[in-house]
PDB file of C-alpha atoms in Angstrom:
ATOM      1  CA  UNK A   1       0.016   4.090 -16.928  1.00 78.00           C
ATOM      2  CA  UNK A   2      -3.748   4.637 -17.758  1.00 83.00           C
ATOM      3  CA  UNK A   3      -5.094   2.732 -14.663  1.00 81.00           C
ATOM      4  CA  UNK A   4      -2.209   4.767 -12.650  1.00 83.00           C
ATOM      5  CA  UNK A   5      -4.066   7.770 -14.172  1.00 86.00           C
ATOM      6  CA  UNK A   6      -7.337   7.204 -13.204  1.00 84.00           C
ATOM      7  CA  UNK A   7      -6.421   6.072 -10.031  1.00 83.00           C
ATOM      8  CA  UNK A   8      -4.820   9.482  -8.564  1.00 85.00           C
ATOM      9  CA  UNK A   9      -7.649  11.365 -10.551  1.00 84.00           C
ATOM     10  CA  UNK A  10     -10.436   9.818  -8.450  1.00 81.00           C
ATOM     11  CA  UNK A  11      -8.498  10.038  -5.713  1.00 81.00           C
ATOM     12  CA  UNK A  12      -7.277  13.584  -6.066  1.00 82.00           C
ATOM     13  CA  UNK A  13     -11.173  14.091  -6.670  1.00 81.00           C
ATOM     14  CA  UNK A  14     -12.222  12.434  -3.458  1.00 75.00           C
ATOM     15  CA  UNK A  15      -9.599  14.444  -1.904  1.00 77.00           C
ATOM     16  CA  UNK A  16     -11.105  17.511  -2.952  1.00 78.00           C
ATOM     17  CA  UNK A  17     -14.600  16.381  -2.171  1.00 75.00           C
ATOM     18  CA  UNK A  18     -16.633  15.842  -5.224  1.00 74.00           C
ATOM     19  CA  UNK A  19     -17.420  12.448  -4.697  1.00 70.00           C
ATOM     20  CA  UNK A  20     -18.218  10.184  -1.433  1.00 76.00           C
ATOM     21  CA  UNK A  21     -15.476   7.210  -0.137  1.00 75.00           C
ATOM     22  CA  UNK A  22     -18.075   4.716  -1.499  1.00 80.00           C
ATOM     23  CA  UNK A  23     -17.723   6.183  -4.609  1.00 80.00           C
ATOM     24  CA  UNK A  24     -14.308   6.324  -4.042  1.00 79.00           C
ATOM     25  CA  UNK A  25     -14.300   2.195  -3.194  1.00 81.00           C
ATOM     26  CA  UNK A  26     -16.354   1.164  -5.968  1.00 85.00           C
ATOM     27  CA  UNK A  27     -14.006   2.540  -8.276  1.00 84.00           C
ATOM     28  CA  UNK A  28     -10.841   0.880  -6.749  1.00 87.00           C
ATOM     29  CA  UNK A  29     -12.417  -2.266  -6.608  1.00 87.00           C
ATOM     30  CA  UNK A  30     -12.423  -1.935 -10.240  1.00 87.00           C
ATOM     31  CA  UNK A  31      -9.497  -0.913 -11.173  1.00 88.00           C
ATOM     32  CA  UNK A  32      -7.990  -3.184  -8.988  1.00 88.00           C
ATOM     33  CA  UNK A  33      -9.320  -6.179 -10.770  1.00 89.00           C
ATOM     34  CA  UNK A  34      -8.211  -4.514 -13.813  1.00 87.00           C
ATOM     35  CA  UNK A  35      -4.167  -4.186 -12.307  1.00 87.00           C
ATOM     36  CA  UNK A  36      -4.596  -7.536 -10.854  1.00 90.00           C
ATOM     37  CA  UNK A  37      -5.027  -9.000 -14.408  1.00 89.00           C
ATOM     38  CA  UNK A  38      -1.133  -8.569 -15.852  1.00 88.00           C
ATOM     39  CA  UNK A  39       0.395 -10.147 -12.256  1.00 90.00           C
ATOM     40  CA  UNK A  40      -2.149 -12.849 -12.497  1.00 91.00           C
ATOM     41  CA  UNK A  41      -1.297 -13.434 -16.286  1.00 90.00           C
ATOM     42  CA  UNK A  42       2.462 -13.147 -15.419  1.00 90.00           C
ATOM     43  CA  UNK A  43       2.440 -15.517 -13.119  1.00 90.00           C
ATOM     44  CA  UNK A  44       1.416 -18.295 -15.582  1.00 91.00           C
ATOM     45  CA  UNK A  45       3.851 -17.461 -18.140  1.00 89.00           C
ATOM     46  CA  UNK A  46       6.437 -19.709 -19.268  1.00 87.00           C
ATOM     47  CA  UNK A  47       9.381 -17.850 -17.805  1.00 91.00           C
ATOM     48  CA  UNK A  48      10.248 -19.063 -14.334  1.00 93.00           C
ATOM     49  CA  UNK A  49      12.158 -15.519 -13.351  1.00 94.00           C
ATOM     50  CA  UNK A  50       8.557 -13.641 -14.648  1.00 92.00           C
ATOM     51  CA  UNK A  51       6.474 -16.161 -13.370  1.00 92.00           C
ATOM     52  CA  UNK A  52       8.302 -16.012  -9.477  1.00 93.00           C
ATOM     53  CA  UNK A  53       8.031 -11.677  -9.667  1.00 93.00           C
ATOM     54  CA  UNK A  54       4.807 -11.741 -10.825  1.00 91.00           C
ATOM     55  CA  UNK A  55       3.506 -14.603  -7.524  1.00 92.00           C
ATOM     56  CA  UNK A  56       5.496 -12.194  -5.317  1.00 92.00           C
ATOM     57  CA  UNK A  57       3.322  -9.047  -6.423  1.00 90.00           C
ATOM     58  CA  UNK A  58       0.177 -11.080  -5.755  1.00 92.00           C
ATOM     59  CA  UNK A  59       1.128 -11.667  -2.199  1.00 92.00           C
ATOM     60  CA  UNK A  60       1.099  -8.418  -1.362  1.00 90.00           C
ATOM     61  CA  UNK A  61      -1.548  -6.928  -3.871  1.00 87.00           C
ATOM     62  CA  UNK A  62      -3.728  -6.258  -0.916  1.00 87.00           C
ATOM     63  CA  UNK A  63      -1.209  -3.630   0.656  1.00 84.00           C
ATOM     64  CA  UNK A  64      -1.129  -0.979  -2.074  1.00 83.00           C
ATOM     65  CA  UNK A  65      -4.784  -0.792  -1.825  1.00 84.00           C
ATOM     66  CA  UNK A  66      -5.097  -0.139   1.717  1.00 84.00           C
ATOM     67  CA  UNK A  67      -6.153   3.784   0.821  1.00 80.00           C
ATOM     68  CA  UNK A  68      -9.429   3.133  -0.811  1.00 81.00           C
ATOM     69  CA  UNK A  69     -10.376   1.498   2.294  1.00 80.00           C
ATOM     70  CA  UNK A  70      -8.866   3.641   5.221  1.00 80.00           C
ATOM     71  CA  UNK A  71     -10.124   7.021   5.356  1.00 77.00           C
ATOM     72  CA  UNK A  72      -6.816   9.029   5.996  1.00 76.00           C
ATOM     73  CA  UNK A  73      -4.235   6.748   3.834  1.00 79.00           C
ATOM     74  CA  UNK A  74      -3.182   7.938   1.097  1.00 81.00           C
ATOM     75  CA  UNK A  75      -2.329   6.344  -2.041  1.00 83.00           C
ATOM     76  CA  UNK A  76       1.535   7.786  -2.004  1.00 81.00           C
ATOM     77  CA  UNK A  77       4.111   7.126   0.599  1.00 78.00           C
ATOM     78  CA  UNK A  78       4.972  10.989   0.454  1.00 80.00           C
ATOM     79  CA  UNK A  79       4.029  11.683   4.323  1.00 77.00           C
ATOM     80  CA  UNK A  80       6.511   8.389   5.289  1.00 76.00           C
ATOM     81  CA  UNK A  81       9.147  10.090   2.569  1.00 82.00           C
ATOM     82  CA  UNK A  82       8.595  13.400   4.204  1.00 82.00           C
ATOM     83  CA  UNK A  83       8.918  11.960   8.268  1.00 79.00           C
ATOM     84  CA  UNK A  84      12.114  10.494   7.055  1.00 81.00           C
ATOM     85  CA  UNK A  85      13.693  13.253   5.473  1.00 86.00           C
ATOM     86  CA  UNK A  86      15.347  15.065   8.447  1.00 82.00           C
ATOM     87  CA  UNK A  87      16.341  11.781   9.683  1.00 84.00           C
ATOM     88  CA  UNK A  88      18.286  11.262   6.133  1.00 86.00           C
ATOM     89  CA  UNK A  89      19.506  14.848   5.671  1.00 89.00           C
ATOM     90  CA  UNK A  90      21.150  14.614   9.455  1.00 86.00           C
ATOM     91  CA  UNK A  91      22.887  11.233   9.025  1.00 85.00           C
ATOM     92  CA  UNK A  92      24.335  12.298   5.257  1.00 88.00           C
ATOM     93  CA  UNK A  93      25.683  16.084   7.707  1.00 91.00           C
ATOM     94  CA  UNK A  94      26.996  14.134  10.460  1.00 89.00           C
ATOM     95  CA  UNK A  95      28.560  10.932   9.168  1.00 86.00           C
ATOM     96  CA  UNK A  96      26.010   8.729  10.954  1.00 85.00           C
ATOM     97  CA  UNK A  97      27.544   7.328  14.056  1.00 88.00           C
ATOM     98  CA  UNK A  98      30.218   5.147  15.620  1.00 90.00           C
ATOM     99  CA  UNK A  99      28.902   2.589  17.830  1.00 93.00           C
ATOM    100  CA  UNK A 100      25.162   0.577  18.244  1.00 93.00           C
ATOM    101  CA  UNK A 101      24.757   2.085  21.559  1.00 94.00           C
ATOM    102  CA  UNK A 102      25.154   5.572  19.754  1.00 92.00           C
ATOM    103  CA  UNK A 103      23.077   4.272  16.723  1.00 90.00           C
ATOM    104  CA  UNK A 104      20.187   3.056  19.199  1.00 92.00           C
ATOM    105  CA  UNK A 105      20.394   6.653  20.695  1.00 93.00           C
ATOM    106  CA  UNK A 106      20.166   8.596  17.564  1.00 91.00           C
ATOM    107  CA  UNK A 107      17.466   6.435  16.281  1.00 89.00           C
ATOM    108  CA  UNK A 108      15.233   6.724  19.136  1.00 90.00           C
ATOM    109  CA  UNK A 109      16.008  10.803  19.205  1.00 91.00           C
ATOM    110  CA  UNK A 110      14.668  10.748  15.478  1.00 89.00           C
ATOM    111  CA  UNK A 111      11.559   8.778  16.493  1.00 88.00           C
ATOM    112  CA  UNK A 112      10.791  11.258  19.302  1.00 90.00           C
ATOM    113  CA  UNK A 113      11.298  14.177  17.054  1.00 89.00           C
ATOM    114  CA  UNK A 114       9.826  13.304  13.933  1.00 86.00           C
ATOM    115  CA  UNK A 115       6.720  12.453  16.407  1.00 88.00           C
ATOM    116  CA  UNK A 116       6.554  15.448  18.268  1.00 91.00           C
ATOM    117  CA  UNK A 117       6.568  17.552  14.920  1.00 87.00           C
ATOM    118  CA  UNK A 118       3.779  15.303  13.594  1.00 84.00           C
ATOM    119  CA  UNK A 119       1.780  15.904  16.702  1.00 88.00           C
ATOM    120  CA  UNK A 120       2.681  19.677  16.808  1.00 91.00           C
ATOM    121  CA  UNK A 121       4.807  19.517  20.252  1.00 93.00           C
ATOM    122  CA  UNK A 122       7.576  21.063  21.419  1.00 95.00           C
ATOM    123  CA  UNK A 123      10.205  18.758  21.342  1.00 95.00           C
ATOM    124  CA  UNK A 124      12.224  20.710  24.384  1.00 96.00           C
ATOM    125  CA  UNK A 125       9.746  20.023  26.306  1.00 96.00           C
ATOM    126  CA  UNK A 126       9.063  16.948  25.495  1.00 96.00           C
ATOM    127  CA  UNK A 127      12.789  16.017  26.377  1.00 95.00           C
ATOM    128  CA  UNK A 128      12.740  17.966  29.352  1.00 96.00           C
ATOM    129  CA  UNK A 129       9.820  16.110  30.874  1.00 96.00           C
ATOM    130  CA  UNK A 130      11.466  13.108  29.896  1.00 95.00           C
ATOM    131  CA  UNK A 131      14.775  14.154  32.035  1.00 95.00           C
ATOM    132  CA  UNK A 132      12.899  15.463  34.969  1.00 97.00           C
ATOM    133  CA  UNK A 133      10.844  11.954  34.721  1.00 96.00           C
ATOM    134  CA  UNK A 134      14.376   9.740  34.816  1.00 95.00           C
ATOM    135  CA  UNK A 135      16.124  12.108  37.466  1.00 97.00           C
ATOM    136  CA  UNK A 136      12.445  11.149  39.935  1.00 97.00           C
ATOM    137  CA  UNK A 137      13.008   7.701  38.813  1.00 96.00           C
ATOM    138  CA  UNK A 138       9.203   8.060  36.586  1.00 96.00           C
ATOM    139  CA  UNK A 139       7.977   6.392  33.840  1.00 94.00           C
ATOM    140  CA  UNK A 140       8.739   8.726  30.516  1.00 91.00           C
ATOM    141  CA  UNK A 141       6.116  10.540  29.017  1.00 93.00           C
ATOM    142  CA  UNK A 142       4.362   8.901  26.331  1.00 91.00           C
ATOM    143  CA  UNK A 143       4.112  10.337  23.231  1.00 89.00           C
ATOM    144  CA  UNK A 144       1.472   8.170  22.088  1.00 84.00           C
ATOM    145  CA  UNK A 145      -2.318   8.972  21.773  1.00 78.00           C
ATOM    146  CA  UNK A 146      -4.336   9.536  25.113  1.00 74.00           C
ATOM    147  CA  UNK A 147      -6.007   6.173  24.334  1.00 60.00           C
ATOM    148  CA  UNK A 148      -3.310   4.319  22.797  1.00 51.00           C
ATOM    149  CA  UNK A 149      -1.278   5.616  25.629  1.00 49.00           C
ATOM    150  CA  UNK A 150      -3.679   4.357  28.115  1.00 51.00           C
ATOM    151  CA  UNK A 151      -3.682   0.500  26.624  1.00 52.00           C
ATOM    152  CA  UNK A 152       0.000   0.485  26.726  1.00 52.00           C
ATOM    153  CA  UNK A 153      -0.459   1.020  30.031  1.00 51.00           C
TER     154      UNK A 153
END
């Protein structure tokens, strides 16, 4: 709980702007040796159902970390918690649905909306376009970047 501690203080603090990202990775780097220690101990134990836990954690040490190198990750998965809420909150209202076909559909209406919120669109027009697009026998609108949008392309 200590190293959990210190890690969302310096990060709340590089949030704010105190200190640089450098800062901000030399400090990690740290700590993360430091939380690496118990898995790594763990995994050498003499319990086989510790021991297998502890190798699994290691695998994927690297992911948790991703933050203190990736300007504009954070350390939480609040924003993927948040994206997913409607998405949640409408399937526990409506009963979900019926059929994979219907599933596929709801799924993909989700997707679009939860995107065009995060990019600040309107989503009726977004749908609109993509109507008018299938009725001219178009390509949909992307709702990607302008240069991820381009290199699907």
């Amino acid at each position: 709980m200590k190293q959990s501690h210190r890690l969302f203080h310096d990060w709340h603090r590089i949030r704010d702007g105190t200190p640089d990202r450098e800062t901000l990775g030399k400090r990690m780097a740290r700590l993360r040796r430091e939380v690496r220690q118990t898995p790594e101990e763990g995994s050498k134990c003499g319990c086989a159902k510790t021991s297998a836990t502890c190798w699994q954690i290691l695998k994927v040490e690297e992911g948790p970390w991703t933050f203190a190198r990736v300007e504009g990750i954070e350390p939480t998965n609040n924003a993927a918690e948040r994206a997913l809420r409607f998405a949640v909150l409408w399937r526990r209202i409506s009963g979900g649905t019926d059929s994979e076909g219907g599933s596929r559909f709801v799924g993909r209406m989700l997707s679009a909306v939860a995107t065009c919120r995060r990019r600040k669109l309107n989503v009726l027009v977004y749908l609109t376009r993509c109507h008018e697009a299938r009725l001219r026998g178009e390509s949909t609108p992307s709702l990607l970047p302008a240069s991820k949008a381009s290199q699907a392309a």
